[in-house]
Amino acid sequence: MIEEYAIVTKCAGTVATLEIERRTACGLCGQKRGCGNATWGKMLGHDSHDFTAENQINAQVGDSVVVGIDEHAVLNSAFYLYIVPLGGLLIGTLAADYLFKNQFYVIIGAVLGLVLGFLWVKGHLIGHDKSGVAFSKKYQAVILRLAEDDSPENHSELVN
């Protein structure tokens, strides 16, 4: 299970909207020197993105939680996101080349195949109703526990 810390921004039934708590590995963001991530952040804004997760622990708005997703689902998603559009591109290219024998139509067929591949992946992984809830439960993030449960005091009790 891949885990990350997030803040609950909205609750609706058994689904919560979350925002990832932004953290850096080196702590140099905001300084004038470093790896360049701060420069990209200033240019692009480091906007946070909301996402939905199953709220099995009944977390409330403002709670800091640990959210998780199965690592096999992440690997499957990456496979779908790369292979299906690429396959659509190749099929669109070959079909247009076979049907039209014109390079312009081959390019249009390739782009159309690529776009249809991405749309299929989006519909398969995210769902068609735009609710943010995944089509398959294995692709849906789940709130595992409150972040306060990960405090150092709780870990010292487990060690002793």
PDB file of C-alpha atoms in Angstrom:
ATOM      1  CA  MET A   1       0.000   0.000   0.000  1.00  0.00           C
ATOM      2  CA  ILE A   2       1.380   3.400  -1.000  1.00  0.00           C
ATOM      3  CA  GLU A   3       0.596   5.962   1.687  1.00  0.00           C
ATOM      4  CA  GLU A   4       0.569   9.760   1.742  1.00  0.00           C
ATOM      5  CA  TYR A   5      -0.587  12.462   4.155  1.00  0.00           C
ATOM      6  CA  ALA A   6      -3.563  14.607   3.145  1.00  0.00           C
ATOM      7  CA  ILE A   7      -6.092  17.087   4.531  1.00  0.00           C
ATOM      8  CA  VAL A   8      -9.838  16.479   4.250  1.00  0.00           C
ATOM      9  CA  THR A   9     -11.423  19.453   2.472  1.00  0.00           C
ATOM     10  CA  LYS A  10     -14.970  18.154   1.930  1.00  0.00           C
ATOM     11  CA  CYS A  11     -17.088  15.175   2.982  1.00  0.00           C
ATOM     12  CA  ALA A  12     -20.098  13.711   1.168  1.00  0.00           C
ATOM     13  CA  GLY A  13     -21.363  10.415   2.537  1.00  0.00           C
ATOM     14  CA  THR A  14     -18.658   7.754   2.334  1.00  0.00           C
ATOM     15  CA  VAL A  15     -16.481   9.838  -0.011  1.00  0.00           C
ATOM     16  CA  ALA A  16     -14.130  12.622   1.076  1.00  0.00           C
ATOM     17  CA  THR A  17     -12.304  15.201  -1.007  1.00  0.00           C
ATOM     18  CA  LEU A  18      -8.648  15.466  -0.030  1.00  0.00           C
ATOM     19  CA  GLU A  19      -5.703  17.748  -0.675  1.00  0.00           C
ATOM     20  CA  ILE A  20      -2.171  16.350  -0.424  1.00  0.00           C
ATOM     21  CA  GLU A  21       0.076  18.033   2.112  1.00  0.00           C
ATOM     22  CA  ARG A  22       2.990  19.336   0.021  1.00  0.00           C
ATOM     23  CA  ARG A  23       6.374  18.200   1.298  1.00  0.00           C
ATOM     24  CA  THR A  24       9.862  18.342  -0.145  1.00  0.00           C
ATOM     25  CA  ALA A  25      12.618  15.821   0.226  1.00  0.00           C
ATOM     26  CA  CYS A  26      15.450  18.292   0.790  1.00  0.00           C
ATOM     27  CA  GLY A  27      13.738  21.317   2.371  1.00  0.00           C
ATOM     28  CA  LEU A  28      15.335  23.782  -0.071  1.00  0.00           C
ATOM     29  CA  CYS A  29      12.102  24.972  -1.675  1.00  0.00           C
ATOM     30  CA  GLY A  30      11.674  28.685  -1.227  1.00  0.00           C
ATOM     31  CA  GLN A  31      15.425  29.333  -1.130  1.00  0.00           C
ATOM     32  CA  LYS A  32      17.219  30.992  -4.019  1.00  0.00           C
ATOM     33  CA  ARG A  33      19.544  28.067  -4.616  1.00  0.00           C
ATOM     34  CA  GLY A  34      18.890  24.369  -4.789  1.00  0.00           C
ATOM     35  CA  CYS A  35      17.776  21.751  -7.235  1.00  0.00           C
ATOM     36  CA  GLY A  36      15.576  24.071  -9.287  1.00  0.00           C
ATOM     37  CA  ASN A  37      12.269  22.779  -7.948  1.00  0.00           C
ATOM     38  CA  ALA A  38      11.641  26.136  -6.263  1.00  0.00           C
ATOM     39  CA  THR A  39      12.100  27.933  -9.596  1.00  0.00           C
ATOM     40  CA  TRP A  40       9.597  25.641 -11.280  1.00  0.00           C
ATOM     41  CA  GLY A  41       7.248  26.148  -8.361  1.00  0.00           C
ATOM     42  CA  LYS A  42       7.412  29.920  -8.722  1.00  0.00           C
ATOM     43  CA  MET A  43       6.795  29.705 -12.470  1.00  0.00           C
ATOM     44  CA  LEU A  44       4.025  27.091 -12.372  1.00  0.00           C
ATOM     45  CA  GLY A  45       2.547  27.891  -8.970  1.00  0.00           C
ATOM     46  CA  HIS A  46       2.777  24.442  -7.299  1.00  0.00           C
ATOM     47  CA  ASP A  47      -0.992  24.253  -7.363  1.00  0.00           C
ATOM     48  CA  SER A  48      -2.550  21.610  -5.194  1.00  0.00           C
ATOM     49  CA  HIS A  49      -5.027  19.193  -6.736  1.00  0.00           C
ATOM     50  CA  ASP A  50      -8.020  17.762  -4.967  1.00  0.00           C
ATOM     51  CA  PHE A  51      -8.982  14.113  -5.281  1.00  0.00           C
ATOM     52  CA  THR A  52     -11.564  11.839  -3.735  1.00  0.00           C
ATOM     53  CA  ALA A  53     -11.079   8.852  -1.467  1.00  0.00           C
ATOM     54  CA  GLU A  54     -13.281   6.410   0.388  1.00  0.00           C
ATOM     55  CA  ASN A  55     -13.878   7.704   3.894  1.00  0.00           C
ATOM     56  CA  GLN A  56     -14.060   4.437   5.863  1.00  0.00           C
ATOM     57  CA  ILE A  57     -12.945   6.023   9.139  1.00  0.00           C
ATOM     58  CA  ASN A  58     -15.515   8.864   9.041  1.00  0.00           C
ATOM     59  CA  ALA A  59     -12.897  11.629   8.922  1.00  0.00           C
ATOM     60  CA  GLN A  60     -14.196  15.184   9.202  1.00  0.00           C
ATOM     61  CA  VAL A  61     -13.316  18.344   7.272  1.00  0.00           C
ATOM     62  CA  GLY A  62      -9.941  19.685   8.414  1.00  0.00           C
ATOM     63  CA  ASP A  63      -8.626  16.330   9.644  1.00  0.00           C
ATOM     64  CA  SER A  64      -5.103  15.339   8.668  1.00  0.00           C
ATOM     65  CA  VAL A  65      -5.269  11.758   7.420  1.00  0.00           C
ATOM     66  CA  VAL A  66      -3.142   9.050   5.859  1.00  0.00           C
ATOM     67  CA  VAL A  67      -4.526   8.012   2.487  1.00  0.00           C
ATOM     68  CA  GLY A  68      -3.419   4.910   0.610  1.00  0.00           C
ATOM     69  CA  ILE A  69      -3.744   3.138  -2.714  1.00  0.00           C
ATOM     70  CA  ASP A  70      -2.697  -0.353  -3.715  1.00  0.00           C
ATOM     71  CA  GLU A  71       0.684  -0.397  -5.489  1.00  0.00           C
ATOM     72  CA  HIS A  72      -0.593  -2.937  -8.021  1.00  0.00           C
ATOM     73  CA  ALA A  73      -3.329  -0.474  -9.008  1.00  0.00           C
ATOM     74  CA  VAL A  74      -0.685   2.214  -9.549  1.00  0.00           C
ATOM     75  CA  LEU A  75       1.360  -0.131 -11.751  1.00  0.00           C
ATOM     76  CA  ASN A  76      -1.753  -1.147 -13.711  1.00  0.00           C
ATOM     77  CA  SER A  77      -2.663   2.513 -14.159  1.00  0.00           C
ATOM     78  CA  ALA A  78       0.801   3.316 -15.489  1.00  0.00           C
ATOM     79  CA  PHE A  79       0.573   0.371 -17.870  1.00  0.00           C
ATOM     80  CA  TYR A  80      -2.826   1.499 -19.156  1.00  0.00           C
ATOM     81  CA  LEU A  81      -1.729   5.121 -19.414  1.00  0.00           C
ATOM     82  CA  TYR A  82       1.289   4.283 -21.583  1.00  0.00           C
ATOM     83  CA  ILE A  83       0.341   1.164 -23.542  1.00  0.00           C
ATOM     84  CA  VAL A  84      -3.311   1.793 -24.489  1.00  0.00           C
ATOM     85  CA  PRO A  85      -2.771   5.266 -26.028  1.00  0.00           C
ATOM     86  CA  LEU A  86       0.357   4.014 -27.801  1.00  0.00           C
ATOM     87  CA  GLY A  87      -1.623   1.058 -29.151  1.00  0.00           C
ATOM     88  CA  GLY A  88      -4.388   3.451 -30.258  1.00  0.00           C
ATOM     89  CA  LEU A  89      -1.804   5.587 -32.020  1.00  0.00           C
ATOM     90  CA  LEU A  90      -0.384   2.578 -33.868  1.00  0.00           C
ATOM     91  CA  ILE A  91      -3.801   1.183 -34.794  1.00  0.00           C
ATOM     92  CA  GLY A  92      -4.995   4.617 -35.966  1.00  0.00           C
ATOM     93  CA  THR A  93      -1.843   5.046 -38.034  1.00  0.00           C
ATOM     94  CA  LEU A  94      -2.061   1.623 -39.677  1.00  0.00           C
ATOM     95  CA  ALA A  95      -5.798   1.899 -40.354  1.00  0.00           C
ATOM     96  CA  ALA A  96      -5.474   5.355 -41.933  1.00  0.00           C
ATOM     97  CA  ASP A  97      -2.490   4.239 -43.998  1.00  0.00           C
ATOM     98  CA  TYR A  98      -4.383   1.188 -45.240  1.00  0.00           C
ATOM     99  CA  LEU A  99      -7.558   3.128 -46.043  1.00  0.00           C
ATOM    100  CA  PHE A 100      -6.277   6.433 -47.430  1.00  0.00           C
ATOM    101  CA  LYS A 101      -2.598   6.205 -48.520  1.00  0.00           C
ATOM    102  CA  ASN A 102      -2.269   9.930 -47.786  1.00  0.00           C
ATOM    103  CA  GLN A 103       0.212  11.110 -45.143  1.00  0.00           C
ATOM    104  CA  PHE A 104      -2.084  13.856 -43.871  1.00  0.00           C
ATOM    105  CA  TYR A 105      -4.821  11.317 -43.124  1.00  0.00           C
ATOM    106  CA  VAL A 106      -2.260   9.022 -41.530  1.00  0.00           C
ATOM    107  CA  ILE A 107      -1.299  11.824 -39.137  1.00  0.00           C
ATOM    108  CA  ILE A 108      -4.974  12.532 -38.393  1.00  0.00           C
ATOM    109  CA  GLY A 109      -5.562   8.788 -37.821  1.00  0.00           C
ATOM    110  CA  ALA A 110      -2.585   8.615 -35.448  1.00  0.00           C
ATOM    111  CA  VAL A 111      -3.769  11.606 -33.414  1.00  0.00           C
ATOM    112  CA  LEU A 112      -7.331  10.276 -33.352  1.00  0.00           C
ATOM    113  CA  GLY A 113      -6.116   6.847 -32.169  1.00  0.00           C
ATOM    114  CA  LEU A 114      -3.994   8.457 -29.461  1.00  0.00           C
ATOM    115  CA  VAL A 115      -6.863  10.644 -28.204  1.00  0.00           C
ATOM    116  CA  LEU A 116      -9.311   7.724 -28.234  1.00  0.00           C
ATOM    117  CA  GLY A 117      -6.770   5.660 -26.282  1.00  0.00           C
ATOM    118  CA  PHE A 118      -6.480   8.360 -23.614  1.00  0.00           C
ATOM    119  CA  LEU A 119     -10.255   8.737 -23.426  1.00  0.00           C
ATOM    120  CA  TRP A 120     -10.685   4.984 -22.999  1.00  0.00           C
ATOM    121  CA  VAL A 121      -8.107   4.927 -20.202  1.00  0.00           C
ATOM    122  CA  LYS A 122      -9.796   7.873 -18.484  1.00  0.00           C
ATOM    123  CA  GLY A 123     -13.183   6.202 -18.707  1.00  0.00           C
ATOM    124  CA  HIS A 124     -11.820   2.860 -17.534  1.00  0.00           C
ATOM    125  CA  LEU A 125      -9.755   4.128 -14.613  1.00  0.00           C
ATOM    126  CA  ILE A 126     -11.731   7.162 -13.443  1.00  0.00           C
ATOM    127  CA  GLY A 127     -15.258   6.360 -14.541  1.00  0.00           C
ATOM    128  CA  HIS A 128     -17.758   8.003 -16.822  1.00  0.00           C
ATOM    129  CA  ASP A 129     -19.917   9.882 -14.323  1.00  0.00           C
ATOM    130  CA  LYS A 130     -17.249  12.492 -13.412  1.00  0.00           C
ATOM    131  CA  SER A 131     -17.886  11.987  -9.711  1.00  0.00           C
ATOM    132  CA  GLY A 132     -14.193  11.322  -9.090  1.00  0.00           C
ATOM    133  CA  VAL A 133     -14.966   7.853  -7.792  1.00  0.00           C
ATOM    134  CA  ALA A 134     -12.988   5.227  -9.686  1.00  0.00           C
ATOM    135  CA  PHE A 135     -14.765   2.818 -12.013  1.00  0.00           C
ATOM    136  CA  SER A 136     -13.135  -0.108 -10.198  1.00  0.00           C
ATOM    137  CA  LYS A 137     -12.660  -0.058  -6.416  1.00  0.00           C
ATOM    138  CA  LYS A 138      -9.023  -1.152  -6.770  1.00  0.00           C
ATOM    139  CA  TYR A 139      -8.163   2.218  -8.359  1.00  0.00           C
ATOM    140  CA  GLN A 140      -9.854   4.236  -5.599  1.00  0.00           C
ATOM    141  CA  ALA A 141      -7.775   5.816  -2.845  1.00  0.00           C
ATOM    142  CA  VAL A 142      -8.838   4.964   0.714  1.00  0.00           C
ATOM    143  CA  ILE A 143      -8.421   6.932   3.923  1.00  0.00           C
ATOM    144  CA  LEU A 144      -6.540   4.522   6.175  1.00  0.00           C
ATOM    145  CA  ARG A 145      -6.277   6.390   9.465  1.00  0.00           C
ATOM    146  CA  LEU A 146      -5.953   9.801  11.064  1.00  0.00           C
ATOM    147  CA  ALA A 147      -2.457  11.269  10.825  1.00  0.00           C
ATOM    148  CA  GLU A 148      -2.463  11.789  14.593  1.00  0.00           C
ATOM    149  CA  ASP A 149      -2.342   7.986  14.906  1.00  0.00           C
ATOM    150  CA  ASP A 150       1.177   8.179  13.416  1.00  0.00           C
ATOM    151  CA  SER A 151       2.521  10.407  16.191  1.00  0.00           C
ATOM    152  CA  PRO A 152       5.904   9.498  17.764  1.00  0.00           C
ATOM    153  CA  GLU A 153       4.232   8.761  21.116  1.00  0.00           C
ATOM    154  CA  ASN A 154       2.230   5.920  19.538  1.00  0.00           C
ATOM    155  CA  HIS A 155       5.332   4.479  17.884  1.00  0.00           C
ATOM    156  CA  SER A 156       7.338   4.501  21.143  1.00  0.00           C
ATOM    157  CA  GLU A 157       4.578   2.460  22.796  1.00  0.00           C
ATOM    158  CA  LEU A 158       4.842  -0.149  20.046  1.00  0.00           C
ATOM    159  CA  VAL A 159       8.615  -0.464  20.486  1.00  0.00           C
ATOM    160  CA  ASN A 160       8.474  -1.015  24.270  1.00  0.00           C
TER     161      ASN A 160
END
